[in-house]
Amino acid sequence: MTRVAIFASGNGSNAENIIQYFRHSPQISFELILCNHPKATVLERADRLQIPTRIFNRQEFYHGNEILQLLQNKSIDLIILAGFMWLIPSNIITAFPQKIINIHPALLPKYGGKGMYGDFVHQAVSRAGETSTGITIHYVNENYDEGGIIFQKSINIEKGEQPLSIAKKIHALEYQYFPVVIEQLIKEKK
Ligand code: GRF
């Protein structure tokens, strides 16, 4: 059994999609959703899905050990970042080597780094006149969007395609591939 914690800051549609994908799986249990935003929609999803939540602030996350201890007390094996906006502090990175993964809505190393999240990514891709973009699933280190790449999938877009349209295509890709890649990763780690 792989015990999973999900970090999410906002809507949480990927978090829900992942949980739904595995809902009949005996191999994986979702122990906790951690969130830095008390009004985030992901918390409503967590309630509906009956997954315990923990809301935290900057002080607790960056200057305390409580979140790390919570993850350890719950014997978490895998941490999934699904739309989580803050850098993971080094105490958690060190305690979970190659056990924290993130999804980024572009083909890293392009369109990554600080400030490159959500619609800002799709706006930059559209403005640059790219004819393809995609998703990247990668391990997490102390820097934004820099850990080893696990999986990428690209799609074609029209030159100058609008950010909203790109966002829709990217979300569809995320829903299709993120759970499958997690499943594969869990198999490999056994
Ligand atoms: C996704 O596009 C993901 O790639 C990025 O943040 C977004 C989260 O969307 N890291 P949601 O909260 O899962 O709907």
PDB file of C-alpha atoms and ligand atoms in Angstrom:
ATOM      1  CA  MET A   1       0.000   0.000   0.000  1.00  0.00           C
ATOM      2  CA  THR A   2       1.379   3.383  -1.007  1.00  0.00           C
ATOM      3  CA  ARG A   3       0.312   6.166   1.327  1.00  0.00           C
ATOM      4  CA  VAL A   4      -0.055   9.465  -0.487  1.00  0.00           C
ATOM      5  CA  ALA A   5      -0.299  13.100   0.542  1.00  0.00           C
ATOM      6  CA  ILE A   6      -1.379  15.728  -1.980  1.00  0.00           C
ATOM      7  CA  PHE A   7      -0.405  19.392  -1.747  1.00  0.00           C
ATOM      8  CA  ALA A   8      -2.680  21.789  -3.637  1.00  0.00           C
ATOM      9  CA  SER A   9      -3.268  25.535  -3.413  1.00  0.00           C
ATOM     10  CA  GLY A  10      -6.328  26.203  -5.514  1.00  0.00           C
ATOM     11  CA  ASN A  11      -8.973  24.471  -7.541  1.00  0.00           C
ATOM     12  CA  GLY A  12      -7.734  20.916  -7.101  1.00  0.00           C
ATOM     13  CA  SER A  13      -9.225  19.405 -10.243  1.00  0.00           C
ATOM     14  CA  ASN A  14      -6.084  17.311 -10.750  1.00  0.00           C
ATOM     15  CA  ALA A  15      -6.160  16.220  -7.122  1.00  0.00           C
ATOM     16  CA  GLU A  16      -9.751  15.051  -7.503  1.00  0.00           C
ATOM     17  CA  ASN A  17      -9.062  13.375 -10.835  1.00  0.00           C
ATOM     18  CA  ILE A  18      -6.183  11.402  -9.309  1.00  0.00           C
ATOM     19  CA  ILE A  19      -8.228  10.356  -6.278  1.00  0.00           C
ATOM     20  CA  GLN A  20     -11.138   9.270  -8.483  1.00  0.00           C
ATOM     21  CA  TYR A  21      -8.840   7.294 -10.773  1.00  0.00           C
ATOM     22  CA  PHE A  22      -7.586   5.221  -7.832  1.00  0.00           C
ATOM     23  CA  ARG A  23     -10.846   4.982  -5.901  1.00  0.00           C
ATOM     24  CA  HIS A  24     -11.124   1.205  -6.266  1.00  0.00           C
ATOM     25  CA  SER A  25      -7.394   0.553  -6.059  1.00  0.00           C
ATOM     26  CA  PRO A  26      -6.081  -1.423  -3.121  1.00  0.00           C
ATOM     27  CA  GLN A  27      -2.528  -0.204  -3.859  1.00  0.00           C
ATOM     28  CA  ILE A  28      -2.877   3.416  -2.915  1.00  0.00           C
ATOM     29  CA  SER A  29      -4.494   5.383  -0.132  1.00  0.00           C
ATOM     30  CA  PHE A  30      -4.889   9.139   0.038  1.00  0.00           C
ATOM     31  CA  GLU A  31      -4.100  10.089   3.599  1.00  0.00           C
ATOM     32  CA  LEU A  32      -4.090  13.840   3.482  1.00  0.00           C
ATOM     33  CA  ILE A  33      -4.595  16.958   1.392  1.00  0.00           C
ATOM     34  CA  LEU A  34      -2.415  19.863   2.479  1.00  0.00           C
ATOM     35  CA  CYS A  35      -3.281  23.387   1.460  1.00  0.00           C
ATOM     36  CA  ASN A  36      -1.900  26.863   2.072  1.00  0.00           C
ATOM     37  CA  HIS A  37      -5.142  28.647   1.249  1.00  0.00           C
ATOM     38  CA  PRO A  38      -8.117  28.401   3.653  1.00  0.00           C
ATOM     39  CA  LYS A  39     -10.638  29.231   0.904  1.00  0.00           C
ATOM     40  CA  ALA A  40      -9.275  26.967  -1.818  1.00  0.00           C
ATOM     41  CA  THR A  41     -11.828  24.875  -3.707  1.00  0.00           C
ATOM     42  CA  VAL A  42      -9.644  21.815  -3.225  1.00  0.00           C
ATOM     43  CA  LEU A  43     -10.763  21.793   0.423  1.00  0.00           C
ATOM     44  CA  GLU A  44     -14.412  21.409  -0.617  1.00  0.00           C
ATOM     45  CA  ARG A  45     -13.390  18.567  -2.896  1.00  0.00           C
ATOM     46  CA  ALA A  46     -11.457  16.931  -0.031  1.00  0.00           C
ATOM     47  CA  ASP A  47     -14.514  17.111   2.243  1.00  0.00           C
ATOM     48  CA  ARG A  48     -16.692  15.547  -0.423  1.00  0.00           C
ATOM     49  CA  LEU A  49     -14.116  12.825  -1.044  1.00  0.00           C
ATOM     50  CA  GLN A  50     -13.673  12.340   2.692  1.00  0.00           C
ATOM     51  CA  ILE A  51      -9.954  12.937   2.730  1.00  0.00           C
ATOM     52  CA  PRO A  52      -8.523  14.671   5.818  1.00  0.00           C
ATOM     53  CA  THR A  53      -7.080  18.123   5.236  1.00  0.00           C
ATOM     54  CA  ARG A  54      -4.431  20.288   6.847  1.00  0.00           C
ATOM     55  CA  ILE A  55      -4.278  24.012   6.182  1.00  0.00           C
ATOM     56  CA  PHE A  56      -1.031  25.753   7.004  1.00  0.00           C
ATOM     57  CA  ASN A  57       0.548  29.174   6.752  1.00  0.00           C
ATOM     58  CA  ARG A  58       4.031  30.329   5.737  1.00  0.00           C
ATOM     59  CA  GLN A  59       5.337  30.384   9.269  1.00  0.00           C
ATOM     60  CA  GLU A  60       4.385  26.749   9.908  1.00  0.00           C
ATOM     61  CA  PHE A  61       5.632  25.587   6.545  1.00  0.00           C
ATOM     62  CA  TYR A  62       8.996  27.321   6.414  1.00  0.00           C
ATOM     63  CA  HIS A  63       9.897  27.823  10.061  1.00  0.00           C
ATOM     64  CA  GLY A  64       8.567  24.778  11.878  1.00  0.00           C
ATOM     65  CA  ASN A  65       8.689  21.016  11.789  1.00  0.00           C
ATOM     66  CA  GLU A  66       4.981  20.349  12.172  1.00  0.00           C
ATOM     67  CA  ILE A  67       4.173  19.631   8.550  1.00  0.00           C
ATOM     68  CA  LEU A  68       7.162  17.311   8.199  1.00  0.00           C
ATOM     69  CA  GLN A  69       6.158  15.525  11.386  1.00  0.00           C
ATOM     70  CA  LEU A  70       2.594  15.143  10.177  1.00  0.00           C
ATOM     71  CA  LEU A  71       3.817  13.540   6.935  1.00  0.00           C
ATOM     72  CA  GLN A  72       6.070  11.215   8.900  1.00  0.00           C
ATOM     73  CA  ASN A  73       3.411  10.335  11.482  1.00  0.00           C
ATOM     74  CA  LYS A  74       1.103   9.337   8.659  1.00  0.00           C
ATOM     75  CA  SER A  75       3.887   7.238   7.097  1.00  0.00           C
ATOM     76  CA  ILE A  76       3.553   9.003   3.769  1.00  0.00           C
ATOM     77  CA  ASP A  77       5.405   7.242   0.921  1.00  0.00           C
ATOM     78  CA  LEU A  78       4.660   9.640  -1.915  1.00  0.00           C
ATOM     79  CA  ILE A  79       3.910  13.366  -2.055  1.00  0.00           C
ATOM     80  CA  ILE A  80       2.051  14.702  -5.073  1.00  0.00           C
ATOM     81  CA  LEU A  81       2.000  18.413  -5.849  1.00  0.00           C
ATOM     82  CA  ALA A  82      -1.080  19.216  -7.909  1.00  0.00           C
ATOM     83  CA  GLY A  83      -1.302  22.961  -8.404  1.00  0.00           C
ATOM     84  CA  PHE A  84       0.724  23.786  -5.291  1.00  0.00           C
ATOM     85  CA  MET A  85       2.254  27.246  -5.506  1.00  0.00           C
ATOM     86  CA  TRP A  86       4.946  27.356  -2.824  1.00  0.00           C
ATOM     87  CA  LEU A  87       8.463  25.945  -2.864  1.00  0.00           C
ATOM     88  CA  ILE A  88       8.864  22.849  -0.716  1.00  0.00           C
ATOM     89  CA  PRO A  89      11.235  23.569   2.206  1.00  0.00           C
ATOM     90  CA  SER A  90      14.487  21.642   2.452  1.00  0.00           C
ATOM     91  CA  ASN A  91      13.518  19.665   5.579  1.00  0.00           C
ATOM     92  CA  ILE A  92      10.718  17.990   3.593  1.00  0.00           C
ATOM     93  CA  ILE A  93      12.831  17.586   0.422  1.00  0.00           C
ATOM     94  CA  THR A  94      15.566  15.873   2.453  1.00  0.00           C
ATOM     95  CA  ALA A  95      13.138  13.565   4.250  1.00  0.00           C
ATOM     96  CA  PHE A  96      11.432  12.471   0.985  1.00  0.00           C
ATOM     97  CA  PRO A  97      14.172  11.942  -1.613  1.00  0.00           C
ATOM     98  CA  GLN A  98      12.691  11.184  -5.074  1.00  0.00           C
ATOM     99  CA  LYS A  99       9.316  10.868  -3.402  1.00  0.00           C
ATOM    100  CA  ILE A 100       7.854  14.258  -4.261  1.00  0.00           C
ATOM    101  CA  ILE A 101       6.458  14.812  -7.740  1.00  0.00           C
ATOM    102  CA  ASN A 102       4.883  17.789  -9.474  1.00  0.00           C
ATOM    103  CA  ILE A 103       2.997  18.454 -12.674  1.00  0.00           C
ATOM    104  CA  HIS A 104       3.830  21.529 -14.712  1.00  0.00           C
ATOM    105  CA  PRO A 105       1.620  22.738 -17.580  1.00  0.00           C
ATOM    106  CA  ALA A 106       4.415  23.206 -20.152  1.00  0.00           C
ATOM    107  CA  LEU A 107       7.380  21.376 -21.622  1.00  0.00           C
ATOM    108  CA  LEU A 108      10.130  22.108 -19.093  1.00  0.00           C
ATOM    109  CA  PRO A 109      12.693  23.600 -19.083  1.00  0.00           C
ATOM    110  CA  LYS A 110      10.668  25.972 -21.252  1.00  0.00           C
ATOM    111  CA  TYR A 111       8.145  28.152 -19.464  1.00  0.00           C
ATOM    112  CA  GLY A 112       9.158  27.131 -15.951  1.00  0.00           C
ATOM    113  CA  GLY A 113      10.516  28.928 -12.912  1.00  0.00           C
ATOM    114  CA  LYS A 114       9.215  31.509 -10.477  1.00  0.00           C
ATOM    115  CA  GLY A 115       6.009  33.213 -11.623  1.00  0.00           C
ATOM    116  CA  MET A 116       5.421  30.629 -14.351  1.00  0.00           C
ATOM    117  CA  TYR A 117       2.234  28.978 -13.165  1.00  0.00           C
ATOM    118  CA  GLY A 118      -1.362  28.564 -14.296  1.00  0.00           C
ATOM    119  CA  ASP A 119      -2.523  30.983 -16.953  1.00  0.00           C
ATOM    120  CA  PHE A 120       0.799  32.858 -16.971  1.00  0.00           C
ATOM    121  CA  VAL A 121       2.334  29.815 -18.612  1.00  0.00           C
ATOM    122  CA  HIS A 122      -0.325  29.596 -21.320  1.00  0.00           C
ATOM    123  CA  GLN A 123      -0.162  33.346 -21.942  1.00  0.00           C
ATOM    124  CA  ALA A 124       3.608  33.142 -22.461  1.00  0.00           C
ATOM    125  CA  VAL A 125       3.253  30.134 -24.769  1.00  0.00           C
ATOM    126  CA  SER A 126       0.572  31.915 -26.816  1.00  0.00           C
ATOM    127  CA  ARG A 127       2.524  35.191 -26.996  1.00  0.00           C
ATOM    128  CA  ALA A 128       5.644  33.389 -28.171  1.00  0.00           C
ATOM    129  CA  GLY A 129       3.686  31.890 -31.072  1.00  0.00           C
ATOM    130  CA  GLU A 130       4.611  28.319 -30.113  1.00  0.00           C
ATOM    131  CA  THR A 131       3.103  25.599 -32.270  1.00  0.00           C
ATOM    132  CA  SER A 132       3.318  22.996 -29.549  1.00  0.00           C
ATOM    133  CA  THR A 133       3.235  22.834 -25.772  1.00  0.00           C
ATOM    134  CA  GLY A 134       2.543  20.102 -23.244  1.00  0.00           C
ATOM    135  CA  ILE A 135       2.894  18.805 -19.715  1.00  0.00           C
ATOM    136  CA  THR A 136       5.856  17.751 -17.591  1.00  0.00           C
ATOM    137  CA  ILE A 137       5.756  15.477 -14.565  1.00  0.00           C
ATOM    138  CA  HIS A 138       8.964  15.764 -12.573  1.00  0.00           C
ATOM    139  CA  TYR A 139      10.637  15.171  -9.234  1.00  0.00           C
ATOM    140  CA  VAL A 140      10.751  18.161  -6.929  1.00  0.00           C
ATOM    141  CA  ASN A 141      13.825  19.824  -5.495  1.00  0.00           C
ATOM    142  CA  GLU A 142      14.392  23.154  -3.718  1.00  0.00           C
ATOM    143  CA  ASN A 143      14.002  25.185  -6.923  1.00  0.00           C
ATOM    144  CA  TYR A 144      10.897  25.842  -8.972  1.00  0.00           C
ATOM    145  CA  ASP A 145      10.368  23.295 -11.773  1.00  0.00           C
ATOM    146  CA  GLU A 146      13.908  21.916 -11.785  1.00  0.00           C
ATOM    147  CA  GLY A 147      13.891  18.310 -10.535  1.00  0.00           C
ATOM    148  CA  GLY A 148      14.481  15.315 -12.810  1.00  0.00           C
ATOM    149  CA  ILE A 149      11.884  14.830 -15.518  1.00  0.00           C
ATOM    150  CA  ILE A 150       9.763  11.677 -15.274  1.00  0.00           C
ATOM    151  CA  PHE A 151       7.368  12.196 -18.179  1.00  0.00           C
ATOM    152  CA  GLN A 152       6.468  14.706 -20.861  1.00  0.00           C
ATOM    153  CA  LYS A 153       3.687  14.789 -23.415  1.00  0.00           C
ATOM    154  CA  SER A 154       3.378  17.417 -26.097  1.00  0.00           C
ATOM    155  CA  ILE A 155       0.419  18.578 -28.158  1.00  0.00           C
ATOM    156  CA  ASN A 156       0.126  20.789 -31.189  1.00  0.00           C
ATOM    157  CA  ILE A 157      -1.466  24.189 -30.887  1.00  0.00           C
ATOM    158  CA  GLU A 158      -2.217  26.821 -33.484  1.00  0.00           C
ATOM    159  CA  LYS A 159       0.291  29.639 -33.806  1.00  0.00           C
ATOM    160  CA  GLY A 160      -1.099  32.382 -31.538  1.00  0.00           C
ATOM    161  CA  GLU A 161      -3.805  30.131 -30.070  1.00  0.00           C
ATOM    162  CA  GLN A 162      -5.500  31.863 -27.142  1.00  0.00           C
ATOM    163  CA  PRO A 163      -4.408  31.010 -23.576  1.00  0.00           C
ATOM    164  CA  LEU A 164      -7.874  29.784 -22.576  1.00  0.00           C
ATOM    165  CA  SER A 165      -7.952  27.309 -25.404  1.00  0.00           C
ATOM    166  CA  ILE A 166      -4.426  26.104 -24.593  1.00  0.00           C
ATOM    167  CA  ALA A 167      -5.381  25.747 -20.910  1.00  0.00           C
ATOM    168  CA  LYS A 168      -8.302  23.478 -21.819  1.00  0.00           C
ATOM    169  CA  LYS A 169      -6.098  21.199 -23.908  1.00  0.00           C
ATOM    170  CA  ILE A 170      -3.452  21.086 -21.189  1.00  0.00           C
ATOM    171  CA  HIS A 171      -5.943  20.216 -18.475  1.00  0.00           C
ATOM    172  CA  ALA A 172      -7.262  17.377 -20.613  1.00  0.00           C
ATOM    173  CA  LEU A 173      -3.697  16.054 -20.997  1.00  0.00           C
ATOM    174  CA  GLU A 174      -3.109  16.340 -17.263  1.00  0.00           C
ATOM    175  CA  TYR A 175      -6.251  14.385 -16.444  1.00  0.00           C
ATOM    176  CA  GLN A 176      -5.340  11.705 -18.946  1.00  0.00           C
ATOM    177  CA  TYR A 177      -1.690  11.190 -17.985  1.00  0.00           C
ATOM    178  CA  PHE A 178      -0.999  12.261 -14.380  1.00  0.00           C
ATOM    179  CA  PRO A 179      -2.800   9.307 -12.713  1.00  0.00           C
ATOM    180  CA  VAL A 180      -1.304   6.815 -15.170  1.00  0.00           C
ATOM    181  CA  VAL A 181       2.220   8.092 -14.558  1.00  0.00           C
ATOM    182  CA  ILE A 182       1.648   7.906 -10.791  1.00  0.00           C
ATOM    183  CA  GLU A 183       0.434   4.321 -11.173  1.00  0.00           C
ATOM    184  CA  GLN A 184       3.540   3.419 -13.155  1.00  0.00           C
ATOM    185  CA  LEU A 185       5.835   5.121 -10.651  1.00  0.00           C
ATOM    186  CA  ILE A 186       4.287   3.205  -7.780  1.00  0.00           C
ATOM    187  CA  LYS A 187       4.811  -0.079  -9.641  1.00  0.00           C
ATOM    188  CA  GLU A 188       8.460   0.768 -10.279  1.00  0.00           C
ATOM    189  CA  LYS A 189       9.129   1.765  -6.683  1.00  0.00           C
ATOM    190  CA  LYS A 190       7.920  -1.577  -5.341  1.00  0.00           C
TER     191      LYS A 190
HETATM  192  C1  GRF B   1      -2.412  22.536 -13.349  1.00  0.00           C
HETATM  193  O1  GRF B   1      -2.450  23.085 -14.622  1.00  0.00           O
HETATM  194  C2  GRF B   1      -1.020  22.044 -13.024  1.00  0.00           C
HETATM  195  O2  GRF B   1      -0.258  21.724 -14.132  1.00  0.00           O
HETATM  196  C3  GRF B   1      -0.402  23.236 -12.343  1.00  0.00           C
HETATM  197  O3  GRF B   1      -1.439  23.866 -11.666  1.00  0.00           O
HETATM  198  C4  GRF B   1      -2.690  23.576 -12.282  1.00  0.00           C
HETATM  199  C5  GRF B   1      -3.594  23.085 -11.219  1.00  0.00           C
HETATM  200  O4  GRF B   1      -4.926  22.982 -11.643  1.00  0.00           O
HETATM  201  N1  GRF B   1       0.733  22.829 -11.527  1.00  0.00           N
HETATM  202  P1  GRF B   1      -5.995  22.281 -10.700  1.00  0.00           P
HETATM  203  O5  GRF B   1      -5.959  23.011  -9.361  1.00  0.00           O
HETATM  204  O6  GRF B   1      -5.612  20.863 -10.546  1.00  0.00           O
HETATM  205  O7  GRF B   1      -7.311  22.459 -11.379  1.00  0.00           O
END
